[in-house]
Tab-separated table of C-alpha atoms in Angstrom:
chain	number	residue	atom	x	y	z
A	1	MET	CA	-5.011	18.866	7.393
A	2	SER	CA	-7.084	22.574	6.403
A	3	SER	CA	-5.449	23.842	2.751
A	4	SER	CA	-3.937	26.769	4.731
A	5	ALA	CA	-1.701	24.666	6.776
A	6	PRO	CA	2.295	24.018	5.426
A	7	LEU	CA	3.174	21.096	4.113
A	8	ARG	CA	5.449	18.811	5.616
A	9	HIS	CA	8.807	17.660	4.302
A	10	THR	CA	10.343	14.662	4.724
A	11	ALA	CA	13.736	14.565	5.748
A	12	LEU	CA	15.028	14.256	2.094
A	13	ASP	CA	13.744	16.753	0.674
A	14	THR	CA	17.323	18.509	-0.028
A	15	VAL	CA	17.859	15.270	-1.851
A	16	HIS	CA	14.983	14.918	-4.001
A	17	ARG	CA	15.048	19.230	-5.319
A	18	SER	CA	18.810	18.533	-5.962
A	19	LEU	CA	17.611	15.727	-8.194
A	20	GLY	CA	15.482	17.787	-10.437
A	21	ALA	CA	12.194	16.166	-8.463
A	22	THR	CA	8.699	16.980	-9.641
A	23	MET	CA	7.523	18.072	-6.258
A	24	THR	CA	3.430	17.790	-5.422
A	25	ASP	CA	1.028	17.600	-2.585
A	26	PHE	CA	0.570	13.982	-0.969
A	27	ALA	CA	-1.704	13.758	2.215
A	28	GLY	CA	0.119	17.496	3.589
A	29	TRP	CA	3.128	16.348	2.602
A	30	ASP	CA	5.271	17.810	-0.267
A	31	MET	CA	6.210	14.379	-1.998
A	32	PRO	CA	8.694	13.720	-5.152
A	33	LEU	CA	6.119	13.223	-8.151
A	34	ARG	CA	8.559	12.176	-10.344
A	35	TYR	CA	12.701	13.040	-11.758
A	36	GLY	CA	12.107	12.241	-14.955
A	37	SER	CA	10.107	9.786	-17.082
A	38	GLU	CA	8.253	8.159	-14.839
A	39	ARG	CA	7.393	5.436	-17.557
A	40	ASP	CA	11.435	4.956	-17.679
A	41	GLU	CA	10.841	4.776	-14.247
A	42	HIS	CA	8.634	2.509	-13.677
A	43	LEU	CA	10.471	0.044	-15.862
A	44	ALA	CA	13.709	0.590	-14.148
A	45	VAL	CA	11.858	-1.538	-11.260
A	46	ARG	CA	10.233	-3.603	-13.197
A	47	THR	CA	13.659	-4.677	-14.590
A	48	ARG	CA	16.198	-3.325	-12.557
A	49	ALA	CA	15.791	-1.581	-9.296
A	50	GLY	CA	13.736	1.773	-7.920
A	51	LEU	CA	14.637	3.938	-4.895
A	52	PHE	CA	11.439	5.692	-2.851
A	53	ASP	CA	11.174	8.084	-0.149
A	54	LEU	CA	7.789	6.607	1.449
A	55	SER	CA	8.466	9.186	4.964
A	56	HIS	CA	4.785	10.461	4.668
A	57	MET	CA	3.455	6.508	6.255
A	58	GLY	CA	2.558	6.685	9.260
A	59	GLU	CA	4.028	5.006	11.957
A	60	ILE	CA	2.437	4.068	15.642
A	61	THR	CA	3.855	2.084	17.893
A	62	VAL	CA	1.689	-0.288	20.823
A	63	THR	CA	3.641	-1.289	23.571
A	64	GLY	CA	2.567	-2.931	26.706
A	65	PRO	CA	1.007	-6.042	28.371
A	66	GLN	CA	-1.996	-5.696	26.190
A	67	ALA	CA	-0.526	-4.629	23.346
A	68	ALA	CA	-1.685	-7.623	21.460
A	69	ALA	CA	-5.219	-7.897	22.803
A	70	LEU	CA	-6.024	-3.817	21.798
A	71	LEU	CA	-4.533	-4.809	18.629
A	72	ASP	CA	-6.857	-7.670	18.159
A	73	PHE	CA	-9.697	-5.773	19.622
A	74	ALA	CA	-8.847	-2.872	16.986
A	75	LEU	CA	-8.009	-4.686	13.943
A	76	VAL	CA	-9.958	-7.134	12.244
A	77	GLY	CA	-7.068	-9.478	11.753
A	78	ASN	CA	-5.861	-11.654	14.878
A	79	ILE	CA	-2.489	-10.238	15.530
A	80	GLY	CA	-1.709	-11.882	18.145
A	81	SER	CA	-1.033	-14.716	16.207
A	82	VAL	CA	1.754	-12.647	14.452
A	83	GLY	CA	5.334	-14.282	15.493
A	84	THR	CA	7.990	-11.477	16.531
A	85	GLY	CA	9.440	-10.369	13.377
A	86	ARG	CA	6.707	-10.943	11.084
A	87	ALA	CA	3.999	-8.480	9.933
A	88	ARG	CA	0.641	-8.889	8.885
A	89	TYR	CA	-1.459	-6.649	6.237
A	90	THR	CA	-4.980	-6.279	7.761
A	91	MET	CA	-7.174	-3.824	8.196
A	92	ILE	CA	-9.118	-1.483	10.530
A	93	CYS	CA	-12.945	-1.017	10.437
A	94	GLN	CA	-15.491	1.438	11.290
A	95	GLU	CA	-18.765	0.206	13.559
A	96	ASP	CA	-20.506	-0.424	10.777
A	97	GLY	CA	-17.714	-2.785	9.125
A	98	GLY	CA	-16.780	0.121	6.695
A	99	ILE	CA	-12.698	0.236	6.055
A	100	LEU	CA	-10.957	3.010	7.879
A	101	ASP	CA	-7.363	2.156	6.516
A	102	ASP	CA	-5.707	-1.091	5.466
A	103	LEU	CA	-2.387	-1.241	7.324
A	104	ILE	CA	0.654	-3.329	7.685
A	105	VAL	CA	1.673	-4.290	11.743
A	106	TYR	CA	4.795	-5.519	12.435
A	107	ARG	CA	5.540	-7.812	15.423
A	108	LEU	CA	8.933	-6.290	16.653
A	109	ALA	CA	9.236	-7.050	19.972
A	110	ASP	CA	6.656	-10.005	22.315
A	111	THR	CA	4.681	-6.332	23.538
A	112	ARG	CA	6.178	-4.106	21.271
A	113	TYR	CA	4.519	-3.781	18.071
A	114	MET	CA	4.229	-0.969	14.774
A	115	VAL	CA	1.303	-0.029	12.988
A	116	VAL	CA	1.789	1.146	9.457
A	117	ALA	CA	-1.033	3.755	8.180
A	118	ASN	CA	-1.769	5.289	4.574
A	119	ALA	CA	-0.011	8.905	5.130
A	120	SER	CA	-4.001	10.211	4.708
A	121	ASN	CA	-5.521	8.276	7.194
A	122	ALA	CA	-2.337	8.361	9.627
A	123	GLN	CA	-4.383	11.067	12.038
A	124	VAL	CA	-7.811	8.512	11.719
A	125	VAL	CA	-6.143	5.297	12.434
A	126	LEU	CA	-4.238	7.145	15.125
A	127	ASP	CA	-7.478	8.565	17.033
A	128	ALA	CA	-9.051	5.093	16.735
A	129	LEU	CA	-6.524	3.397	18.087
A	130	THR	CA	-6.492	5.627	21.327
A	131	GLU	CA	-9.699	5.755	21.434
A	132	ARG	CA	-9.845	1.941	21.191
A	133	ALA	CA	-7.338	1.170	23.698
A	134	ALA	CA	-9.357	2.380	26.726
A	135	GLY	CA	-9.565	-0.850	29.346
A	136	PHE	CA	-6.235	-1.978	27.868
A	137	ASP	CA	-2.797	-1.909	29.543
A	138	ALA	CA	-1.081	-0.986	26.907
A	139	GLU	CA	0.289	2.079	25.316
A	140	VAL	CA	-0.422	3.887	21.616
A	141	ARG	CA	2.237	6.250	20.545
A	142	ASP	CA	2.307	7.948	17.432
A	143	ASP	CA	6.215	7.714	15.835
A	144	ARG	CA	5.401	9.026	12.200
A	145	ASP	CA	8.815	11.880	13.094
A	146	ALA	CA	10.876	8.978	14.608
A	147	TYR	CA	11.240	7.440	11.239
A	148	ALA	CA	12.219	7.889	7.625
A	149	LEU	CA	11.365	5.098	5.235
A	150	LEU	CA	13.440	4.119	2.323
A	151	ALA	CA	12.206	1.488	-0.179
A	152	VAL	CA	14.415	-0.072	-2.761
A	153	GLN	CA	12.083	-2.454	-5.010
A	154	GLY	CA	12.934	-4.311	-8.040
A	155	PRO	CA	14.734	-7.921	-9.203
A	156	GLU	CA	18.310	-6.300	-8.262
A	157	SER	CA	16.948	-5.271	-4.384
A	158	PRO	CA	18.524	-7.815	-3.241
A	159	GLY	CA	21.336	-7.521	-4.576
A	160	ILE	CA	22.219	-3.739	-4.363
A	161	LEU	CA	20.888	-4.505	-0.078
A	162	LYS	CA	23.215	-7.397	0.514
A	163	SER	CA	26.615	-5.022	-0.524
A	164	LEU	CA	25.326	-2.626	2.631
A	165	THR	CA	24.381	-5.311	5.166
A	166	ASP	CA	25.488	-7.875	7.292
A	167	ALA	CA	21.440	-8.948	7.917
A	168	ASP	CA	20.388	-12.124	6.910
A	169	LEU	CA	18.737	-11.007	3.694
A	170	ASP	CA	18.495	-14.772	2.146
A	171	GLY	CA	16.677	-16.146	5.883
A	172	LEU	CA	14.190	-12.747	5.076
A	173	LYS	CA	10.614	-13.754	4.164
A	174	TYR	CA	7.859	-11.947	2.618
A	175	TYR	CA	6.194	-9.817	5.139
A	176	ALA	CA	8.897	-10.035	7.887
A	177	GLY	CA	11.759	-7.202	9.791
A	178	LEU	CA	14.780	-7.843	11.160
A	179	PRO	CA	16.464	-5.089	13.072
A	180	GLY	CA	19.960	-4.118	11.329
A	181	MET	CA	22.964	-2.107	10.020
A	182	VAL	CA	22.901	-1.094	6.263
A	183	ALA	CA	25.647	1.063	5.104
A	184	GLY	CA	26.406	1.929	9.150
A	185	VAL	CA	22.885	3.096	9.478
A	186	PRO	CA	20.741	1.229	11.983
A	187	ALA	CA	17.397	0.332	10.207
A	188	LEU	CA	14.543	-2.078	10.468
A	189	ILE	CA	14.673	-4.066	7.274
A	190	ALA	CA	11.647	-4.886	6.602
A	191	ARG	CA	10.901	-7.287	3.218
A	192	THR	CA	7.405	-5.676	1.884
A	193	GLY	CA	6.516	-3.405	-0.944
A	194	TYR	CA	3.671	-1.986	-3.273
A	195	THR	CA	5.071	-2.631	-6.961
A	196	GLY	CA	4.554	-6.103	-6.876
A	197	GLU	CA	8.611	-7.270	-7.246
A	198	ASP	CA	10.693	-8.116	-4.563
A	199	GLY	CA	12.244	-5.171	-2.412
A	200	PHE	CA	12.371	-4.152	0.887
A	201	GLU	CA	11.442	-1.039	3.135
A	202	LEU	CA	14.067	0.599	5.429
A	203	PHE	CA	12.624	2.508	8.671
A	204	VAL	CA	15.684	4.376	9.804
A	205	GLU	CA	16.158	7.553	12.276
A	206	PRO	CA	15.119	10.676	10.059
A	207	GLU	CA	18.640	11.854	10.206
A	208	HIS	CA	20.453	9.249	8.689
A	209	ALA	CA	18.311	9.359	5.625
A	210	PRO	CA	20.192	11.219	3.947
A	211	ALA	CA	23.646	9.316	3.908
A	212	LEU	CA	21.290	5.801	3.760
A	213	TRP	CA	19.705	6.961	0.455
A	214	GLN	CA	23.259	8.229	-1.304
A	215	ALA	CA	24.628	4.479	0.162
A	216	LEU	CA	22.082	3.117	-1.706
A	217	THR	CA	22.235	5.138	-5.136
A	218	GLY	CA	26.153	4.263	-4.796
A	219	ALA	CA	25.734	0.753	-4.354
A	220	GLY	CA	22.523	0.501	-7.574
A	221	GLU	CA	24.951	2.721	-9.556
A	222	GLY	CA	26.253	-0.393	-11.471
A	223	VAL	CA	23.273	-2.499	-11.864
A	224	GLY	CA	21.190	0.436	-13.249
A	225	LEU	CA	18.531	2.073	-9.672
A	226	VAL	CA	17.107	4.982	-10.397
A	227	PRO	CA	15.449	7.435	-7.711
A	228	CYS	CA	11.384	6.643	-8.449
A	229	GLY	CA	8.756	9.246	-7.571
A	230	LEU	CA	4.692	8.444	-6.415
A	231	SER	CA	3.648	8.656	-9.999
A	232	CYS	CA	5.459	5.472	-10.747
A	233	ARG	CA	4.342	3.788	-7.657
A	234	ASP	CA	1.207	4.288	-8.784
A	235	THR	CA	1.307	2.396	-12.182
A	236	LEU	CA	3.382	-0.257	-10.331
A	237	ARG	CA	0.603	-1.231	-7.529
A	238	LEU	CA	-1.741	-0.789	-10.248
A	239	GLU	CA	-0.663	-3.386	-12.782
A	240	ALA	CA	0.567	-5.156	-9.502
A	241	GLY	CA	-3.562	-5.769	-8.452
A	242	MET	CA	-3.007	-3.910	-5.453
A	243	PRO	CA	-5.875	-1.401	-3.502
A	244	LEU	CA	-5.381	1.913	-2.868
A	245	TYR	CA	-7.278	3.778	0.049
A	246	GLY	CA	-9.478	6.328	-1.558
A	247	HIS	CA	-10.513	4.171	-4.612
A	248	GLU	CA	-10.890	0.642	-4.311
A	249	LEU	CA	-11.192	1.296	-0.500
A	250	THR	CA	-13.357	3.339	1.308
A	251	THR	CA	-14.958	3.556	4.564
A	252	ALA	CA	-18.413	2.715	2.153
A	253	LEU	CA	-17.051	-0.645	1.924
A	254	THR	CA	-16.406	-3.834	3.801
A	255	PRO	CA	-13.583	-6.379	3.504
A	256	PHE	CA	-15.977	-8.624	1.489
A	257	ASP	CA	-17.213	-5.349	-0.548
A	258	ALA	CA	-14.071	-5.031	-1.241
A	259	GLY	CA	-13.321	-8.930	-2.194
A	260	LEU	CA	-10.627	-9.145	1.150
A	261	GLY	CA	-13.023	-10.503	3.420
A	262	ARG	CA	-9.984	-12.770	4.074
A	263	VAL	CA	-8.266	-10.386	5.846
A	264	VAL	CA	-11.519	-10.586	8.963
A	265	LYS	CA	-10.292	-13.164	11.390
A	266	PHE	CA	-13.636	-14.408	13.281
A	267	GLU	CA	-11.950	-17.347	14.832
A	268	LYS	CA	-9.992	-14.789	16.903
A	269	GLU	CA	-10.892	-14.710	20.568
A	270	GLY	CA	-13.285	-11.613	21.941
A	271	ASP	CA	-15.038	-8.980	20.420
A	272	PHE	CA	-13.140	-6.865	17.967
A	273	VAL	CA	-14.770	-3.606	16.518
A	274	GLY	CA	-17.335	-3.750	13.814
A	275	ARG	CA	-17.580	-7.642	14.297
A	276	GLU	CA	-21.197	-7.879	14.462
A	277	ALA	CA	-21.734	-5.695	10.909
A	278	LEU	CA	-18.761	-7.313	9.141
A	279	GLY	CA	-20.666	-11.167	10.147
A	280	ALA	CA	-23.473	-9.888	8.705
A	281	ALA	CA	-21.733	-8.524	5.566
A	282	ALA	CA	-19.922	-12.261	5.435
A	283	GLU	CA	-23.334	-13.824	4.846
A	284	ARG	CA	-24.732	-11.101	2.361
A	285	ALA	CA	-21.413	-11.748	0.321
A	286	ALA	CA	-22.275	-15.387	0.269
A	287	ALA	CA	-25.836	-14.964	-0.142
A	288	GLN	CA	-25.789	-12.604	-3.061
A	289	PRO	CA	-22.087	-11.798	-4.521
A	290	PRO	CA	-21.385	-7.702	-4.476
A	291	ARG	CA	-19.742	-6.375	-7.186
A	292	VAL	CA	-16.582	-7.862	-7.672
A	293	LEU	CA	-13.380	-5.997	-8.549
A	294	VAL	CA	-11.670	-7.099	-12.037
A	295	GLY	CA	-8.871	-5.829	-14.358
A	296	LEU	CA	-9.871	-4.366	-17.992
A	297	VAL	CA	-7.902	-3.893	-20.273
A	298	ALA	CA	-8.157	-0.885	-22.941
A	299	GLU	CA	-8.774	-2.386	-26.638
A	300	GLY	CA	-8.030	1.496	-27.713
A	301	ARG	CA	-5.933	4.508	-26.639
A	302	ARG	CA	-8.688	6.554	-24.023
A	303	VAL	CA	-7.110	6.040	-20.138
A	304	PRO	CA	-10.007	5.472	-18.198
A	305	ARG	CA	-10.324	7.237	-14.818
A	306	ALA	CA	-11.521	6.665	-11.345
A	307	GLY	CA	-15.362	7.443	-11.136
A	308	TYR	CA	-15.788	6.506	-14.633
A	309	SER	CA	-18.754	4.138	-15.481
A	310	VAL	CA	-18.431	0.570	-16.752
A	311	VAL	CA	-21.504	-0.357	-18.548
A	312	CYS	CA	-22.937	-3.005	-20.534
A	313	GLY	CA	-25.545	-3.589	-23.320
A	314	GLY	CA	-26.064	0.289	-22.453
A	315	GLU	CA	-26.364	-0.165	-18.703
A	316	VAL	CA	-24.333	0.851	-16.068
A	317	ILE	CA	-22.605	-2.441	-14.408
A	318	GLY	CA	-19.942	-0.885	-12.433
A	319	GLU	CA	-17.259	1.884	-12.051
A	320	VAL	CA	-13.907	2.295	-12.126
A	321	THR	CA	-11.619	2.863	-9.062
A	322	SER	CA	-8.418	3.262	-10.195
A	323	GLY	CA	-6.626	3.722	-14.119
A	324	ALA	CA	-3.720	4.628	-16.044
A	325	PRO	CA	-1.137	3.383	-19.315
A	326	SER	CA	-0.157	0.200	-18.260
A	327	PRO	CA	4.042	0.560	-19.169
A	328	THR	CA	4.386	-2.799	-18.607
A	329	LEU	CA	1.248	-3.613	-21.046
A	330	GLY	CA	1.233	-0.860	-23.123
A	331	LYS	CA	-1.976	-0.456	-22.769
A	332	PRO	CA	-4.685	1.466	-20.444
A	333	ILE	CA	-5.649	-0.047	-17.880
A	334	ALA	CA	-8.300	-0.409	-15.097
A	335	MET	CA	-9.323	-1.444	-11.781
A	336	ALA	CA	-13.313	-2.090	-11.631
A	337	TYR	CA	-15.890	-2.979	-9.687
A	338	VAL	CA	-18.322	-4.442	-11.573
A	339	ASP	CA	-21.561	-6.473	-11.399
A	340	ALA	CA	-20.590	-10.334	-10.363
A	341	ALA	CA	-22.845	-11.216	-13.591
A	342	HIS	CA	-20.384	-9.160	-15.712
A	343	ALA	CA	-17.159	-10.481	-13.700
A	344	ALA	CA	-15.531	-13.459	-15.392
A	345	PRO	CA	-12.837	-12.803	-17.725
A	346	GLY	CA	-13.394	-12.260	-21.301
A	347	THR	CA	-17.192	-11.277	-20.567
A	348	PRO	CA	-18.479	-9.756	-23.801
A	349	GLY	CA	-19.484	-6.065	-24.453
A	350	VAL	CA	-18.076	-4.209	-21.667
A	351	GLY	CA	-17.047	-1.047	-21.866
A	352	VAL	CA	-16.261	2.104	-19.532
A	353	ASP	CA	-18.088	5.843	-20.682
A	354	VAL	CA	-15.241	7.590	-21.386
A	355	ARG	CA	-16.395	11.256	-21.638
A	356	GLY	CA	-19.251	10.106	-23.582
A	357	ASN	CA	-18.164	7.025	-25.743
A	358	HIS	CA	-18.158	3.902	-24.822
A	359	GLU	CA	-14.831	2.500	-25.456
A	360	PRO	CA	-14.101	-1.016	-25.349
A	361	TYR	CA	-12.604	-2.835	-23.137
A	362	GLU	CA	-11.510	-6.714	-22.207
A	363	VAL	CA	-12.737	-8.204	-18.369
A	364	VAL	CA	-9.580	-10.116	-16.803
A	365	ALA	CA	-8.307	-12.160	-14.051
A	366	LEU	CA	-6.204	-9.221	-11.178
A	367	PRO	CA	-3.336	-8.619	-11.077
A	368	PHE	CA	-2.223	-7.551	-14.819
A	369	TYR	CA	1.372	-8.212	-13.778
A	370	LYS	CA	2.817	-10.773	-11.755
A	371	ARG	CA	6.364	-11.351	-11.273
A	372	ARG	CA	8.913	-14.127	-11.969
A	373	LYS	CA	9.586	-16.167	-8.941
């Protein structure tokens, strides 16, 4: 999207402004960055519940007798094995194995799937799926304008949602979805999220989004639900060790370089885009481990940022991909790709070059935070 293009607004734009949100341009959308204190929003999700507008995400519907075959060819995962009502985390790669985007694919019916792409890559994914659909009896449809997406995340989220729906939330597993009425609004209720907490994502028609937001706000009032912006979404996913496209995932990396080779399913039938290159990447990773994605916890107060060098013994051994203050740990944290020889937790002498100063950091295993079940 060119810089001269007008920003897109979600169906909840008026709501965000009435709440005094600080807005920001994110992937061509005018989105709430925060409503008040991003630290308070972050801690609300960890201890109570937060309400997010995620309507900038890119929904693409794939239908037809060969929908599963198309997705098995176009993506690296085994989508044909996903049961109706379930979802799968997967990736779409280039022919050379580079990651175009990471995705969640929902099987809504026998021959109907919904692919959810990151906002910044939605058009790229749509174009790739459309191109790869040639020769398949399947239709790829851009449904970005057909959905608004709200998410309620945090330990209180099941109780909040239960008060508004008769849907069987107790029977809804992680990475599954079911249709249901929420506060009188028809929705696809998915038990997914990007915060490290239990929670739900609600796909609804845009005209229903403001009423559903108000209903969720009212239902969560007594248990401390707060509206949350993109800023705390980033610190929540960072603590949970979840990758962000453009940071931990890029076209320069294969899933094996990113430590996510498990999403590539070579055992599925037929060819798929990138199979040969990814086979070679898998062999390279087995013979000589690539840089490893690790966690770094600061000993001081200086915050590492994406692109900063990770150093040890005067040598550059890696690069920070994401960094921020951690409200849960009370210290700055980062994810970084480092040479395998320095990737073990507790590796001595590791630091980050912060504007010319080598600040000491502890190497830790990811994630930084894991919720109690």
